[in-house]
Amino acid sequence: FSYFSSLFNKRTIYSASVLVDGSDKHFERLKGLITGVVVLKANQKTKMTAGLIVSIDPSSQLPVIPIFTYEHKFDNGLIADITLPKSLYLRKYVFNAGRVSLGTELDRTSFYLYNIDGTSQKYEYRQLDINSGVIYEHAIGDFIITGKTGIKLTPSGRIFRKEDSYAHPVYQTKPDPSFYFNIG
């Protein structure tokens, strides 16, 4: 659901989403997201927004997250593309249909675990990854080929009971930084 209006004489976008979470074995959780974003500036060179995301999920690490986006096109062809807290990139269009980006982004891995302790208890594994590196995107007709490479840092990974929260893990990991490569 999306709704457009004005707040303080600025374009404002409200949205609500319902998410279903689970695995190939079971439906596990119904979640919701509510966002409100105010467009602070929008012209040919600069776009800037600020807002909040509210997560309706009992296992959420942060139920309310401030968001800020900023895109600026410099005269030399570079583009600053900042979406906090998700990503921070410096981009440049290259060749006829390509774009190279240098920066960092947050990514999340999450899945459910069953029967790991001989009981019917369900667990969730969740980790936050910080991927820093280079992205190359190339348009071929209606398709975009993407290659990503760099260093993946995982501050922590946690296993917690499904009915508990991320803040109460039964097991924690701290993987070493690793190289990553992805093409799609």
mmCIF file of C-alpha atoms in Angstrom:
data_model
loop_
_atom_site.group_PDB
_atom_site.id
_atom_site.type_symbol
_atom_site.label_atom_id
_atom_site.label_comp_id
_atom_site.label_asym_id
_atom_site.label_seq_id
_atom_site.Cartn_x
_atom_site.Cartn_y
_atom_site.Cartn_z
ATOM 1 C CA PHE A 1 0.000 0.000 0.000
ATOM 2 C CA SER A 2 1.363 3.439 -0.898
ATOM 3 C CA TYR A 3 -0.071 6.877 -0.248
ATOM 4 C CA PHE A 4 1.265 10.217 -1.490
ATOM 5 C CA SER A 5 0.548 13.489 0.295
ATOM 6 C CA SER A 6 2.294 16.618 1.625
ATOM 7 C CA LEU A 7 3.868 17.313 5.001
ATOM 8 C CA PHE A 8 5.336 20.773 5.738
ATOM 9 C CA ASN A 9 4.701 21.589 2.055
ATOM 10 C CA LYS A 10 6.994 18.712 0.984
ATOM 11 C CA ARG A 11 5.968 15.625 -1.009
ATOM 12 C CA THR A 12 5.586 12.723 1.420
ATOM 13 C CA ILE A 13 5.262 9.033 0.609
ATOM 14 C CA TYR A 14 3.742 6.594 3.091
ATOM 15 C CA SER A 15 3.808 2.875 2.486
ATOM 16 C CA ALA A 16 2.854 -0.321 4.252
ATOM 17 C CA SER A 17 3.889 -3.863 3.409
ATOM 18 C CA VAL A 18 2.940 -7.267 4.746
ATOM 19 C CA LEU A 19 5.676 -9.902 4.505
ATOM 20 C CA VAL A 20 5.401 -13.655 4.893
ATOM 21 C CA ASP A 21 8.497 -15.440 6.152
ATOM 22 C CA GLY A 22 9.317 -19.113 6.300
ATOM 23 C CA SER A 23 11.174 -21.972 4.713
ATOM 24 C CA ASP A 24 10.500 -24.807 2.309
ATOM 25 C CA LYS A 25 8.995 -26.703 5.262
ATOM 26 C CA HIS A 26 6.800 -24.208 7.114
ATOM 27 C CA PHE A 27 5.257 -20.771 7.190
ATOM 28 C CA GLU A 28 7.008 -19.161 10.153
ATOM 29 C CA ARG A 29 6.203 -15.511 10.647
ATOM 30 C CA LEU A 30 4.001 -12.680 9.417
ATOM 31 C CA LYS A 31 5.790 -9.317 9.457
ATOM 32 C CA GLY A 32 4.968 -5.772 8.537
ATOM 33 C CA LEU A 33 6.818 -2.656 7.444
ATOM 34 C CA ILE A 34 5.510 0.892 7.605
ATOM 35 C CA THR A 35 7.507 3.720 6.054
ATOM 36 C CA GLY A 36 7.163 7.446 5.834
ATOM 37 C CA VAL A 37 9.538 9.437 3.624
ATOM 38 C CA VAL A 38 9.643 13.206 3.011
ATOM 39 C CA VAL A 39 11.239 14.479 -0.211
ATOM 40 C CA LEU A 40 13.497 17.290 0.981
ATOM 41 C CA LYS A 41 14.965 18.196 -2.408
ATOM 42 C CA ALA A 42 14.505 16.976 -5.980
ATOM 43 C CA ASN A 43 16.009 18.593 -9.048
ATOM 44 C CA GLN A 44 18.131 17.518 -12.044
ATOM 45 C CA LYS A 45 21.342 17.176 -9.978
ATOM 46 C CA THR A 46 20.255 16.375 -6.424
ATOM 47 C CA LYS A 47 17.624 14.219 -4.740
ATOM 48 C CA MET A 48 17.347 14.030 -0.957
ATOM 49 C CA THR A 49 14.800 12.319 1.329
ATOM 50 C CA ALA A 50 14.452 11.565 5.038
ATOM 51 C CA GLY A 51 12.067 9.296 6.897
ATOM 52 C CA LEU A 52 11.426 6.349 9.177
ATOM 53 C CA ILE A 53 10.890 2.622 8.792
ATOM 54 C CA VAL A 54 8.827 0.885 11.462
ATOM 55 C CA SER A 55 9.226 -2.891 11.578
ATOM 56 C CA ILE A 56 6.341 -4.911 12.975
ATOM 57 C CA ASP A 57 8.235 -8.073 13.859
ATOM 58 C CA PRO A 58 8.832 -9.444 17.375
ATOM 59 C CA SER A 59 12.334 -10.629 16.391
ATOM 60 C CA SER A 60 13.375 -7.257 14.961
ATOM 61 C CA GLN A 61 16.716 -5.912 16.142
ATOM 62 C CA LEU A 62 15.578 -2.302 15.700
ATOM 63 C CA PRO A 63 11.825 -1.674 15.509
ATOM 64 C CA VAL A 64 12.277 1.941 14.276
ATOM 65 C CA ILE A 65 15.042 2.914 11.846
ATOM 66 C CA PRO A 66 15.678 6.412 10.500
ATOM 67 C CA ILE A 67 16.385 6.507 6.756
ATOM 68 C CA PHE A 68 18.116 9.107 4.631
ATOM 69 C CA THR A 69 18.772 9.099 0.890
ATOM 70 C CA TYR A 70 20.976 11.416 -1.090
ATOM 71 C CA GLU A 71 21.874 11.294 -4.765
ATOM 72 C CA HIS A 72 24.019 13.950 -6.386
ATOM 73 C CA LYS A 73 25.259 14.060 -9.990
ATOM 74 C CA PHE A 74 28.624 15.814 -10.229
ATOM 75 C CA ASP A 75 29.746 17.658 -13.353
ATOM 76 C CA ASN A 76 32.484 15.059 -14.007
ATOM 77 C CA GLY A 77 29.930 12.214 -14.382
ATOM 78 C CA LEU A 78 30.334 10.741 -10.899
ATOM 79 C CA ILE A 79 27.197 10.105 -8.868
ATOM 80 C CA ALA A 80 27.090 9.961 -5.064
ATOM 81 C CA ASP A 81 24.344 7.460 -4.165
ATOM 82 C CA ILE A 82 23.714 7.224 -0.412
ATOM 83 C CA THR A 83 20.869 5.260 1.146
ATOM 84 C CA LEU A 84 21.405 5.142 4.907
ATOM 85 C CA PRO A 85 21.551 2.753 6.645
ATOM 86 C CA LYS A 86 21.613 0.426 3.575
ATOM 87 C CA SER A 87 24.369 1.583 1.217
ATOM 88 C CA LEU A 88 26.972 4.160 0.272
ATOM 89 C CA TYR A 89 28.213 4.240 -3.345
ATOM 90 C CA LEU A 90 30.127 6.363 -5.788
ATOM 91 C CA ARG A 91 28.871 5.482 -9.297
ATOM 92 C CA LYS A 92 29.920 6.240 -12.863
ATOM 93 C CA TYR A 93 28.314 5.314 -16.166
ATOM 94 C CA VAL A 94 30.848 3.723 -18.501
ATOM 95 C CA PHE A 95 30.821 2.467 -22.081
ATOM 96 C CA ASN A 96 27.399 2.696 -23.725
ATOM 97 C CA ALA A 97 25.336 0.607 -21.326
ATOM 98 C CA GLY A 98 27.467 0.006 -18.239
ATOM 99 C CA ARG A 99 27.833 1.392 -14.749
ATOM 100 C CA VAL A 100 30.595 0.819 -12.212
ATOM 101 C CA SER A 101 30.069 1.448 -8.490
ATOM 102 C CA LEU A 102 32.524 1.550 -5.617
ATOM 103 C CA GLY A 103 31.228 1.423 -2.060
ATOM 104 C CA THR A 104 29.626 -0.608 0.666
ATOM 105 C CA GLU A 105 26.210 -2.065 1.475
ATOM 106 C CA LEU A 106 24.490 -3.920 4.281
ATOM 107 C CA ASP A 107 22.997 -7.311 3.506
ATOM 108 C CA ARG A 108 21.213 -9.849 5.665
ATOM 109 C CA THR A 109 21.190 -13.622 5.657
ATOM 110 C CA SER A 110 18.374 -15.372 7.500
ATOM 111 C CA PHE A 111 16.994 -18.903 7.544
ATOM 112 C CA TYR A 112 15.164 -21.296 9.844
ATOM 113 C CA LEU A 113 16.618 -24.392 11.514
ATOM 114 C CA TYR A 114 14.654 -27.466 12.574
ATOM 115 C CA ASN A 115 15.454 -30.448 14.830
ATOM 116 C CA ILE A 116 18.965 -29.266 15.706
ATOM 117 C CA ASP A 117 18.648 -30.269 19.347
ATOM 118 C CA GLY A 118 16.427 -33.340 19.007
ATOM 119 C CA THR A 119 13.280 -31.391 19.909
ATOM 120 C CA SER A 120 10.544 -29.720 17.879
ATOM 121 C CA GLN A 121 11.988 -26.293 18.776
ATOM 122 C CA LYS A 122 12.363 -23.966 15.779
ATOM 123 C CA TYR A 123 15.345 -21.641 15.515
ATOM 124 C CA GLU A 124 16.291 -18.784 13.235
ATOM 125 C CA TYR A 125 19.813 -18.008 12.089
ATOM 126 C CA ARG A 126 20.427 -14.376 11.174
ATOM 127 C CA GLN A 127 23.568 -12.492 10.248
ATOM 128 C CA LEU A 128 24.260 -8.979 9.062
ATOM 129 C CA ASP A 129 26.898 -8.653 6.339
ATOM 130 C CA ILE A 130 28.838 -5.561 5.295
ATOM 131 C CA ASN A 131 29.846 -5.993 1.656
ATOM 132 C CA SER A 132 32.478 -3.504 0.485
ATOM 133 C CA GLY A 133 33.802 -3.547 -3.047
ATOM 134 C CA VAL A 134 33.045 -2.965 -6.702
ATOM 135 C CA ILE A 135 29.863 -3.556 -8.710
ATOM 136 C CA TYR A 136 29.647 -3.586 -12.499
ATOM 137 C CA GLU A 137 26.245 -3.527 -14.186
ATOM 138 C CA HIS A 138 25.717 -3.823 -17.930
ATOM 139 C CA ALA A 139 22.417 -3.565 -19.805
ATOM 140 C CA ILE A 140 21.879 -5.985 -22.661
ATOM 141 C CA GLY A 141 18.452 -5.266 -24.112
ATOM 142 C CA ASP A 142 15.930 -5.660 -21.294
ATOM 143 C CA PHE A 143 18.399 -7.575 -19.084
ATOM 144 C CA ILE A 144 21.011 -6.245 -16.692
ATOM 145 C CA ILE A 145 24.057 -8.391 -15.978
ATOM 146 C CA THR A 146 25.579 -7.608 -12.578
ATOM 147 C CA GLY A 147 28.954 -8.589 -11.142
ATOM 148 C CA LYS A 148 29.939 -7.841 -7.545
ATOM 149 C CA THR A 149 33.223 -8.481 -5.782
ATOM 150 C CA GLY A 150 34.977 -7.342 -2.633
ATOM 151 C CA ILE A 151 35.306 -8.102 1.060
ATOM 152 C CA LYS A 152 32.452 -9.390 3.237
ATOM 153 C CA LEU A 153 32.556 -8.520 6.931
ATOM 154 C CA THR A 154 30.097 -10.205 9.287
ATOM 155 C CA PRO A 155 29.992 -8.432 12.677
ATOM 156 C CA SER A 156 28.033 -11.357 14.147
ATOM 157 C CA GLY A 157 25.710 -14.191 13.331
ATOM 158 C CA ARG A 158 23.194 -15.493 15.819
ATOM 159 C CA ILE A 159 20.928 -18.466 16.301
ATOM 160 C CA PHE A 160 17.898 -17.733 18.447
ATOM 161 C CA ARG A 161 14.660 -19.497 19.265
ATOM 162 C CA LYS A 162 11.933 -18.466 16.824
ATOM 163 C CA GLU A 163 9.759 -17.009 19.575
ATOM 164 C CA ASP A 164 12.675 -15.039 21.069
ATOM 165 C CA SER A 165 14.460 -12.043 19.613
ATOM 166 C CA TYR A 166 17.840 -11.535 17.998
ATOM 167 C CA ALA A 167 18.976 -9.950 21.281
ATOM 168 C CA HIS A 168 18.671 -13.322 23.076
ATOM 169 C CA PRO A 169 20.790 -15.789 21.086
ATOM 170 C CA VAL A 170 21.476 -19.388 22.006
ATOM 171 C CA TYR A 171 24.600 -19.352 19.833
ATOM 172 C CA GLN A 172 26.750 -16.600 18.295
ATOM 173 C CA THR A 173 29.354 -16.614 15.545
ATOM 174 C CA LYS A 174 31.932 -14.045 14.450
ATOM 175 C CA PRO A 175 33.225 -15.120 11.032
ATOM 176 C CA ASP A 176 36.498 -13.762 9.680
ATOM 177 C CA PRO A 177 36.343 -11.324 6.750
ATOM 178 C CA SER A 178 36.127 -13.110 3.405
ATOM 179 C CA PHE A 179 36.306 -12.418 -0.315
ATOM 180 C CA TYR A 180 33.036 -12.536 -2.244
ATOM 181 C CA PHE A 181 32.097 -12.662 -5.908
ATOM 182 C CA ASN A 182 28.577 -12.684 -7.285
ATOM 183 C CA ILE A 183 27.264 -12.576 -10.833
ATOM 184 C CA GLY A 184 23.636 -12.407 -11.821
#
